[in-house]
Each structure stands twice: as structure tokens, then as C-alpha cells.
Tab-separated table of C-alpha atoms in Angstrom:
chain	number	residue	atom	x	y	z
A	1	MET	CA	-4.882	-148.277	46.426
A	2	ILE	CA	-8.082	-149.131	44.555
A	3	LYS	CA	-9.501	-152.166	46.360
A	4	SER	CA	-13.287	-152.104	46.141
A	5	GLY	CA	-16.380	-150.550	44.651
A	6	MET	CA	-16.238	-147.898	47.351
A	7	ALA	CA	-12.863	-146.803	45.995
A	8	GLU	CA	-14.471	-145.650	42.790
A	9	LYS	CA	-16.880	-143.508	44.747
A	10	LEU	CA	-14.140	-141.749	46.714
A	11	TRP	CA	-11.714	-141.067	43.898
A	12	GLU	CA	-14.354	-140.205	41.326
A	13	THR	CA	-15.876	-137.727	43.769
A	14	LEU	CA	-12.490	-136.103	44.282
A	15	GLU	CA	-11.818	-136.131	40.558
A	16	SER	CA	-15.053	-134.216	39.942
A	17	ILE	CA	-14.079	-131.604	42.550
A	18	LEU	CA	-10.358	-131.200	41.977
A	19	ILE	CA	-9.992	-131.632	38.220
A	20	GLU	CA	-11.472	-129.155	35.748
A	21	ASP	CA	-11.197	-129.548	31.976
A	22	LYS	CA	-8.784	-132.443	32.550
A	23	LYS	CA	-6.318	-130.216	34.451
A	24	GLY	CA	-5.450	-129.792	38.129
A	25	PHE	CA	-2.586	-128.589	40.309
A	26	ILE	CA	-3.250	-130.060	43.762
A	27	SER	CA	-1.357	-129.132	46.935
A	28	VAL	CA	-1.765	-131.555	49.851
A	29	THR	CA	-1.396	-130.311	53.436
A	30	GLY	CA	-1.894	-131.471	57.028
A	31	GLY	CA	-1.041	-134.946	58.304
A	32	GLY	CA	-2.555	-138.388	58.689
A	33	GLY	CA	-2.428	-139.747	55.152
A	34	LYS	CA	-0.810	-137.274	52.746
A	35	THR	CA	1.509	-139.825	51.145
A	36	THR	CA	-1.272	-142.410	50.909
A	37	PHE	CA	-3.351	-139.785	49.143
A	38	LEU	CA	-0.535	-139.016	46.701
A	39	VAL	CA	-0.088	-142.664	45.746
A	40	SER	CA	-3.745	-143.679	45.704
A	41	PHE	CA	-5.202	-140.674	43.908
A	42	SER	CA	-2.412	-140.561	41.333
A	43	SER	CA	-2.932	-144.293	40.673
A	44	PHE	CA	-6.648	-143.698	40.125
A	45	LEU	CA	-6.029	-140.758	37.794
A	46	LYS	CA	-3.467	-142.791	35.901
A	47	SER	CA	-6.060	-145.543	35.405
A	48	LYS	CA	-8.383	-142.907	33.908
A	49	GLY	CA	-5.775	-141.891	31.342
A	50	TYR	CA	-4.386	-138.753	32.989
A	51	SER	CA	-0.684	-137.975	32.932
A	52	VAL	CA	0.320	-137.233	36.545
A	53	LEU	CA	3.359	-135.593	38.120
A	54	ILE	CA	4.088	-136.216	41.833
A	55	THR	CA	6.444	-133.827	43.597
A	56	THR	CA	6.983	-131.866	46.813
A	57	SER	CA	7.386	-128.239	47.818
A	58	THR	CA	8.975	-129.316	51.135
A	59	LYS	CA	10.418	-132.785	51.815
A	60	LEU	CA	9.255	-136.251	50.898
A	61	ALA	CA	10.469	-139.797	51.443
A	62	SER	CA	12.965	-140.835	48.812
A	63	PRO	CA	11.713	-143.005	45.933
A	64	TYR	CA	14.689	-145.220	46.795
A	65	SER	CA	12.997	-146.143	50.076
A	66	PHE	CA	9.299	-145.755	49.229
A	67	ASN	CA	7.295	-146.975	46.248
A	68	TYR	CA	5.183	-144.152	44.797
A	69	ASN	CA	3.826	-146.478	42.111
A	70	THR	CA	5.065	-144.203	39.336
A	71	ASP	CA	6.286	-145.210	35.906
A	72	ARG	CA	9.359	-142.987	35.977
A	73	VAL	CA	11.496	-141.180	38.553
A	74	PHE	CA	13.500	-138.032	37.886
A	75	LEU	CA	15.805	-136.526	40.499
A	76	SER	CA	17.352	-133.878	38.281
A	77	PRO	CA	16.228	-131.167	35.839
A	78	GLN	CA	16.633	-133.733	33.030
A	79	ILE	CA	12.881	-134.172	33.410
A	80	ILE	CA	12.527	-131.059	31.246
A	81	SER	CA	13.474	-133.113	28.182
A	82	TYR	CA	10.831	-135.758	28.919
A	83	TRP	CA	7.244	-135.694	27.683
A	84	PRO	CA	4.802	-138.022	29.512
A	85	ARG	CA	2.469	-140.413	27.755
A	86	ARG	CA	-1.247	-140.670	28.378
A	87	GLY	CA	-1.923	-142.636	31.571
A	88	GLU	CA	1.639	-142.266	32.879
A	89	SER	CA	2.746	-141.067	36.321
A	90	VAL	CA	6.131	-139.502	37.049
A	91	PHE	CA	7.934	-138.659	40.293
A	92	TYR	CA	10.144	-135.570	40.356
A	93	GLY	CA	12.296	-133.991	43.057
A	94	ARG	CA	15.872	-133.389	44.164
A	95	TYR	CA	17.599	-136.009	46.276
A	96	ASP	CA	19.405	-134.791	49.392
A	97	GLU	CA	21.928	-137.452	50.410
A	98	ALA	CA	22.570	-135.785	53.780
A	99	ILE	CA	19.010	-136.407	54.967
A	100	GLY	CA	18.098	-139.251	52.624
A	101	LYS	CA	14.967	-137.496	51.401
A	102	THR	CA	13.566	-135.860	48.323
A	103	ILE	CA	13.529	-132.087	48.613
A	104	ALA	CA	11.637	-129.488	46.622
A	105	PRO	CA	12.667	-128.807	43.044
A	106	SER	CA	12.340	-125.350	41.526
A	107	GLU	CA	8.791	-123.996	41.476
A	108	SER	CA	9.488	-122.484	38.070
A	109	ILE	CA	10.396	-125.901	36.627
A	110	VAL	CA	7.287	-127.524	38.097
A	111	SER	CA	5.160	-124.677	36.711
A	112	LEU	CA	6.687	-125.312	33.291
A	113	LEU	CA	6.027	-129.048	33.582
A	114	TYR	CA	2.381	-128.393	34.440
A	115	GLU	CA	1.927	-127.304	30.823
A	116	ARG	CA	2.616	-130.879	29.671
A	117	TYR	CA	1.048	-132.913	32.518
A	118	ASP	CA	-2.693	-133.148	33.107
A	119	VAL	CA	-2.381	-133.206	36.892
A	120	VAL	CA	0.360	-132.198	39.324
A	121	ILE	CA	0.071	-133.416	42.930
A	122	VAL	CA	2.361	-131.712	45.441
A	123	GLU	CA	3.013	-132.772	49.015
A	124	ALA	CA	3.182	-129.261	50.420
A	125	ASP	CA	3.510	-129.890	54.138
A	126	GLY	CA	5.276	-131.941	56.792
A	127	SER	CA	3.907	-133.328	60.050
A	128	ARG	CA	6.585	-135.828	61.131
A	129	ARG	CA	4.053	-138.645	60.829
A	130	LEU	CA	1.638	-137.058	63.309
A	131	PRO	CA	-2.043	-137.032	62.319
A	132	LEU	CA	-2.694	-133.311	62.898
A	133	LYS	CA	-0.797	-130.083	62.257
A	134	ILE	CA	-0.515	-126.509	63.554
A	135	HIS	CA	1.297	-124.366	60.995
A	136	THR	CA	3.938	-121.668	61.228
A	137	GLU	CA	4.668	-118.764	58.894
A	138	ARG	CA	6.928	-121.071	56.858
A	139	ASP	CA	4.404	-123.765	56.056
A	140	PRO	CA	2.641	-125.086	54.153
A	141	VAL	CA	4.423	-124.178	50.938
A	142	ILE	CA	1.674	-123.559	48.390
A	143	TRP	CA	3.036	-122.862	44.927
A	144	SER	CA	1.311	-120.228	42.807
A	145	PRO	CA	-0.156	-122.565	40.103
A	146	THR	CA	-2.178	-124.389	42.797
A	147	SER	CA	-5.807	-124.830	41.764
A	148	SER	CA	-6.885	-127.035	44.702
A	149	VAL	CA	-5.781	-127.512	48.309
A	150	VAL	CA	-6.542	-130.788	50.081
A	151	SER	CA	-6.086	-130.717	53.864
A	152	ILE	CA	-5.872	-134.143	55.510
A	153	SER	CA	-6.182	-135.021	59.208
A	154	GLY	CA	-6.099	-138.372	61.000
A	155	LEU	CA	-9.132	-139.268	63.093
A	156	TRP	CA	-7.197	-141.939	65.034
A	157	SER	CA	-5.981	-138.990	67.112
A	158	TYR	CA	-9.486	-138.454	68.490
A	159	GLY	CA	-9.492	-138.582	72.288
A	160	LYS	CA	-5.703	-138.431	72.543
A	161	ARG	CA	-3.533	-135.684	74.016
A	162	VAL	CA	-2.618	-132.926	71.598
A	163	GLU	CA	1.073	-133.121	72.536
A	164	ASP	CA	1.061	-136.708	71.238
A	165	SER	CA	-0.990	-136.027	68.113
A	166	VAL	CA	-0.554	-132.483	66.818
A	167	PHE	CA	2.700	-131.358	65.224
A	168	GLY	CA	3.437	-127.748	66.163
A	169	GLU	CA	0.976	-127.511	69.053
A	170	GLU	CA	2.743	-125.939	72.033
A	171	ARG	CA	-0.157	-125.995	74.482
A	172	LYS	CA	-0.390	-128.840	76.981
A	173	GLY	CA	-3.276	-130.566	78.699
A	174	LEU	CA	-5.647	-130.470	75.735
A	175	TYR	CA	-7.281	-133.412	74.014
A	176	VAL	CA	-8.293	-133.926	70.419
A	177	ASP	CA	-12.066	-133.723	70.458
A	178	LYS	CA	-14.803	-132.070	68.440
A	179	SER	CA	-14.061	-128.620	69.855
A	180	TYR	CA	-10.348	-128.971	69.053
A	181	LEU	CA	-11.102	-130.013	65.474
A	182	ASP	CA	-13.467	-127.041	65.217
A	183	TYR	CA	-10.487	-124.936	66.238
A	184	LEU	CA	-8.253	-126.526	63.581
A	185	THR	CA	-10.779	-125.823	60.826
A	186	SER	CA	-11.188	-122.175	61.850
A	187	THR	CA	-7.813	-120.895	63.037
A	188	PRO	CA	-5.556	-119.345	60.347
A	189	ARG	CA	-2.749	-121.653	61.569
A	190	GLY	CA	-4.846	-124.796	61.276
A	191	MET	CA	-6.203	-126.953	58.484
A	192	MET	CA	-7.276	-123.994	56.360
A	193	LYS	CA	-3.730	-122.578	56.166
A	194	GLY	CA	-2.687	-122.215	52.547
A	195	MET	CA	-6.225	-122.249	51.191
A	196	ARG	CA	-7.133	-119.307	48.970
A	197	LYS	CA	-10.391	-117.885	47.694
A	198	ASP	CA	-9.434	-118.902	44.176
A	199	THR	CA	-8.631	-122.547	45.059
A	200	LYS	CA	-10.991	-125.485	45.415
A	201	ASN	CA	-10.614	-126.417	49.070
A	202	VAL	CA	-11.257	-129.891	50.464
A	203	PHE	CA	-10.971	-131.217	54.023
A	204	LEU	CA	-10.437	-134.976	54.359
A	205	PHE	CA	-10.917	-136.435	57.822
A	206	ASN	CA	-9.077	-139.702	57.303
A	207	GLY	CA	-9.529	-142.793	59.486
A	208	GLY	CA	-13.301	-143.092	59.404
A	209	ASP	CA	-12.750	-146.831	59.755
A	210	GLU	CA	-10.811	-146.336	63.004
A	211	VAL	CA	-13.470	-144.457	64.965
A	212	GLY	CA	-17.021	-145.308	65.939
A	213	GLU	CA	-20.240	-143.917	64.533
A	214	ASP	CA	-20.555	-141.634	67.575
A	215	VAL	CA	-17.300	-139.886	66.674
A	216	ARG	CA	-18.259	-139.644	63.009
A	217	GLU	CA	-21.550	-137.999	64.008
A	218	LYS	CA	-19.629	-135.343	65.941
A	219	ILE	CA	-17.260	-134.727	63.058
A	220	LYS	CA	-20.229	-134.253	60.696
A	221	SER	CA	-21.218	-131.086	62.564
A	222	ILE	CA	-17.827	-129.381	62.192
A	223	LYS	CA	-18.155	-126.016	60.476
A	224	LEU	CA	-15.958	-125.588	57.432
A	225	PRO	CA	-14.978	-122.357	55.666
A	226	LEU	CA	-17.484	-121.073	53.107
A	227	LEU	CA	-17.552	-123.090	49.858
A	228	ALA	CA	-15.090	-125.687	51.168
A	229	LYS	CA	-16.053	-129.348	50.930
A	230	GLY	CA	-15.367	-131.943	53.600
A	231	PHE	CA	-15.522	-135.714	53.859
A	232	ILE	CA	-14.986	-138.366	56.515
A	233	VAL	CA	-13.020	-141.032	54.683
A	234	SER	CA	-10.774	-144.030	54.957
A	235	LEU	CA	-7.921	-143.697	52.504
A	236	ASN	CA	-6.849	-147.249	53.306
A	237	GLU	CA	-10.304	-148.552	52.375
A	238	ASP	CA	-10.835	-145.911	49.684
A	239	ARG	CA	-14.192	-145.174	51.248
A	240	ILE	CA	-16.277	-142.084	51.940
A	241	TYR	CA	-18.188	-142.453	55.204
A	242	GLU	CA	-19.853	-139.055	55.366
A	243	SER	CA	-19.994	-135.732	53.543
A	244	LEU	CA	-19.809	-132.643	55.709
């Protein structure tokens, strides 16, 4: 959440990148802070007067068990009859009692709702709480209205074994280091998966507060895809440590 003067710097920077003419459809991928991003960025946008819709194209913790800090929750298509007010945030999904989670609503309904909300933020990926992710053909699920893709990774995995830190990684005996993160930002199955040439693409290396300056210096030299922007951040502190 917004806790300090540094918070304004982080969220205002992201607002200037991800929102154009007061509109944005943001898909969030990767691991290591996606839900924190959803809650914190939507809260910031709400404070700036945007109407915000939070949803998922995969699965998300139920609003019965997790507080998304929204003003309203809809778990049925009844949301179609609701028009948001300025500075209001709304959660929308379908509740699956069998798994106790929110599952993806219809893309067509969310596309329709985008016409009445300023910003839609979609959790478009799953990592089973691991900080890094290798993707398959099935994920992430990037819906067609997406204007921006934000890929998040957790730097607290640095120096740890990939089998303990990377969801979907089948190789053994590797460690998360600068060369491995270079791999994740370049392989089609890594952090760039789901990014398109027509989307504004942002890499957030979360956990800048949990690693030393030596690690942050290494991360600064990671090569990102052309035109993509990258930041070393702490979502918990709402702080940008470095721009890549």
C-alpha cells in the first residue's frame, strides 16, 4: 500500500507508462508479487480518481479469504448492470467452490466492462507462490484488449536453487543468478512470454529491499527486449531502487 514519499514515485512512474489518455488494460504475469501489485496499484489509481476493475484470466484467491481493498465485489455477470463511480475499484470473477478460488470470467464480458472502467488490471498468470516462472503453451493468458504487460519476479530467489524458486523449471542443479535471470528475460518461455509488439512492456524485479547493493548492480546490467522498461523495486516499500 501507499506508505511513504517513495510510493508516489513508484506508482506515478508506472501510471505514466501504463496509462494513456486515462485508459489502460494491464495484464500481470510472473511471480513474486502479482497480488501485491494488483492491490497496491489499484489503490493508488483509485486515489487519483480512476475507476478500476480487478479480475483474473486464470485463478485468483477468493475475495472471501483475501482483502483486495475494493469497494465492491461481483462474482456473477450481474456486474453488467453496474456502472462504477469515479475513484471506485471493483473486483470481478467467478467463484469456484470446489477449489475455493476465483476463476476467470468471460473475456467478452471483461472487454465490454472495459468500456466503462478507466483501468482494468488482470492477474494473468499463476506461479504457486514461487518468485519466478517458466511458462508453458497454456500460460500466461493474455486477453486481446491488453494494452500493457507487467512481468514481476522476486529477487529473494537470488542465489537459491531453481527447483525451489522457479515454477515450471524442470532442470536441476541450477541456481538463480544473473545469468539465469538473463535467460528468463530472453527465452520465449520466460518473463517476456505474453508480451506483444503493440503492448507497453514492463519488467519489475521485486524485492530490491531483500538483496544487497551488489546484487542490484548485477540486475541493472540485465538486457531487456527492445523498448521494454525495467525497474528494481520493492512493492512492500513502494520504492524504485533502480531503472534498467
